[in-house]
Amino acid sequence: MESDIAYHTALDWLAWQVELGADEAIAETPVDRFVAAAEPVAAPASMAAAAPGAPPVAGPAGEVDPVVEARKAALRAGDLGQLATEMEGFAHCDLRHGARNFVFCDGDPAARVMIVGEAPGREEDMQGKPFVGRAGQLLDRMFDSIGLARTAAEARKALYITNILPWRPPQNRDPSPVEIAMMLPFVQRHIKLAAPDLLILMGNVSCDGLLGRRGITRLRGNWQEVMQRPAMPMFHPAFLLRQPVRKREAWADLLAVQARLRT
Ligand code: URA
């Protein structure tokens, strides 16, 4: 009985710490973080080659390189259904173990506009759909203002939505460069198969993956090219919820998208 109480008390303490943001158990012996920080983190051999348009590079003999595996899996997909199956079965991204659901897409794959966001959050993880939480509701209102909606009956007024990562990172932490590089071949295949007229790169993670650079404050509002398509970097709606004064710029970007769709 006593050990039962101790167990539940310990569990409550753990839940409380997770709630506060703790994401790592402390080991029996102290870790010298200065030494750890000085050691280079091993990245997949082909990470550099994962930049958009770069040629594939195989990892050292015998070693499984997740980026190379992701490229092979993505290429096997001949349509969006097959792509979802290949991604969901991709065993090399550990985020899959902590997520409730695989989040692939929402909206109309025939839409002229494809939005690429970051990664599912709590709500998205629960519902298995991208952008359904508060940020998603703002995203819907933003695009509604230029006559586009994920639920539109006609493809010309529709949106198609996906993310760089299909699994929620723990505690909504930022996706790591290794995770982005690993899932990028799938995103690129997704764009190829959906073949939208233009892309919206929602926030820094999307720009990092598809343009190979960050700095959304400078990038936003300036048309880029991704896989021979115009791509508009925009402030992420989660950022706009925190910084409503930046909505003016987002509005200007939406008008630029609307104008481009009319040409
Ligand atoms: N933020 C994103 O970038 N994507 C989602 O699906 C939800 C929140």
Short mmCIF file of N, CA, C and O and ligand atoms in Angstrom, two decimals, residues 117-121 124 129-131 135 163 236, ligand 1:
data_model
loop_
_atom_site.label_atom_id
_atom_site.label_comp_id
_atom_site.label_asym_id
_atom_site.label_seq_id
_atom_site.Cartn_x
_atom_site.Cartn_y
_atom_site.Cartn_z
N GLY A 117 3.41 24.19 -43.73
CA GLY A 117 3.66 24.67 -42.37
C GLY A 117 4.83 23.95 -41.74
O GLY A 117 5.70 23.39 -42.43
N GLU A 118 4.83 23.93 -40.43
CA GLU A 118 5.99 23.47 -39.68
C GLU A 118 5.81 22.00 -39.23
O GLU A 118 6.38 21.09 -39.82
N ALA A 119 5.00 21.82 -38.24
CA ALA A 119 4.79 20.48 -37.67
C ALA A 119 3.49 20.52 -36.88
O ALA A 119 3.08 21.59 -36.43
N PRO A 120 2.86 19.38 -36.69
CA PRO A 120 1.62 19.38 -35.91
C PRO A 120 1.87 19.84 -34.48
O PRO A 120 2.92 19.59 -33.90
N GLY A 121 0.88 20.53 -33.91
CA GLY A 121 0.88 20.84 -32.48
C GLY A 121 -0.05 19.87 -31.77
O GLY A 121 -0.40 18.82 -32.32
N GLU A 124 -3.50 19.26 -33.59
CA GLU A 124 -3.28 18.57 -34.86
C GLU A 124 -2.94 17.10 -34.61
O GLU A 124 -3.39 16.21 -35.31
N LYS A 129 -4.92 16.12 -38.35
CA LYS A 129 -5.06 17.08 -39.46
C LYS A 129 -4.20 18.30 -39.19
O LYS A 129 -4.11 18.75 -38.04
N PRO A 130 -3.59 18.89 -40.25
CA PRO A 130 -2.76 20.06 -40.01
C PRO A 130 -3.59 21.32 -39.73
O PRO A 130 -4.71 21.45 -40.23
N PHE A 131 -3.04 22.23 -38.93
CA PHE A 131 -3.61 23.56 -38.71
C PHE A 131 -5.08 23.52 -38.29
O PHE A 131 -5.94 24.10 -38.96
N ALA A 135 -3.85 28.55 -34.17
CA ALA A 135 -3.11 29.09 -35.32
C ALA A 135 -3.82 28.71 -36.62
O ALA A 135 -3.91 29.50 -37.56
N ASN A 163 2.61 19.96 -43.79
CA ASN A 163 3.68 20.44 -42.91
C ASN A 163 5.02 19.83 -43.32
O ASN A 163 5.05 18.80 -44.00
N HIS A 236 4.22 32.91 -39.72
CA HIS A 236 3.39 31.81 -39.25
C HIS A 236 2.23 32.37 -38.42
O HIS A 236 2.44 33.30 -37.62
N1 URA B 1 1.62 24.86 -36.87
C1 URA B 1 2.05 24.32 -38.03
O1 URA B 1 3.03 24.78 -38.59
N2 URA B 1 1.38 23.30 -38.51
C2 URA B 1 0.29 22.79 -37.94
O2 URA B 1 -0.26 21.85 -38.47
C3 URA B 1 -0.14 23.38 -36.75
C4 URA B 1 0.53 24.41 -36.22
#
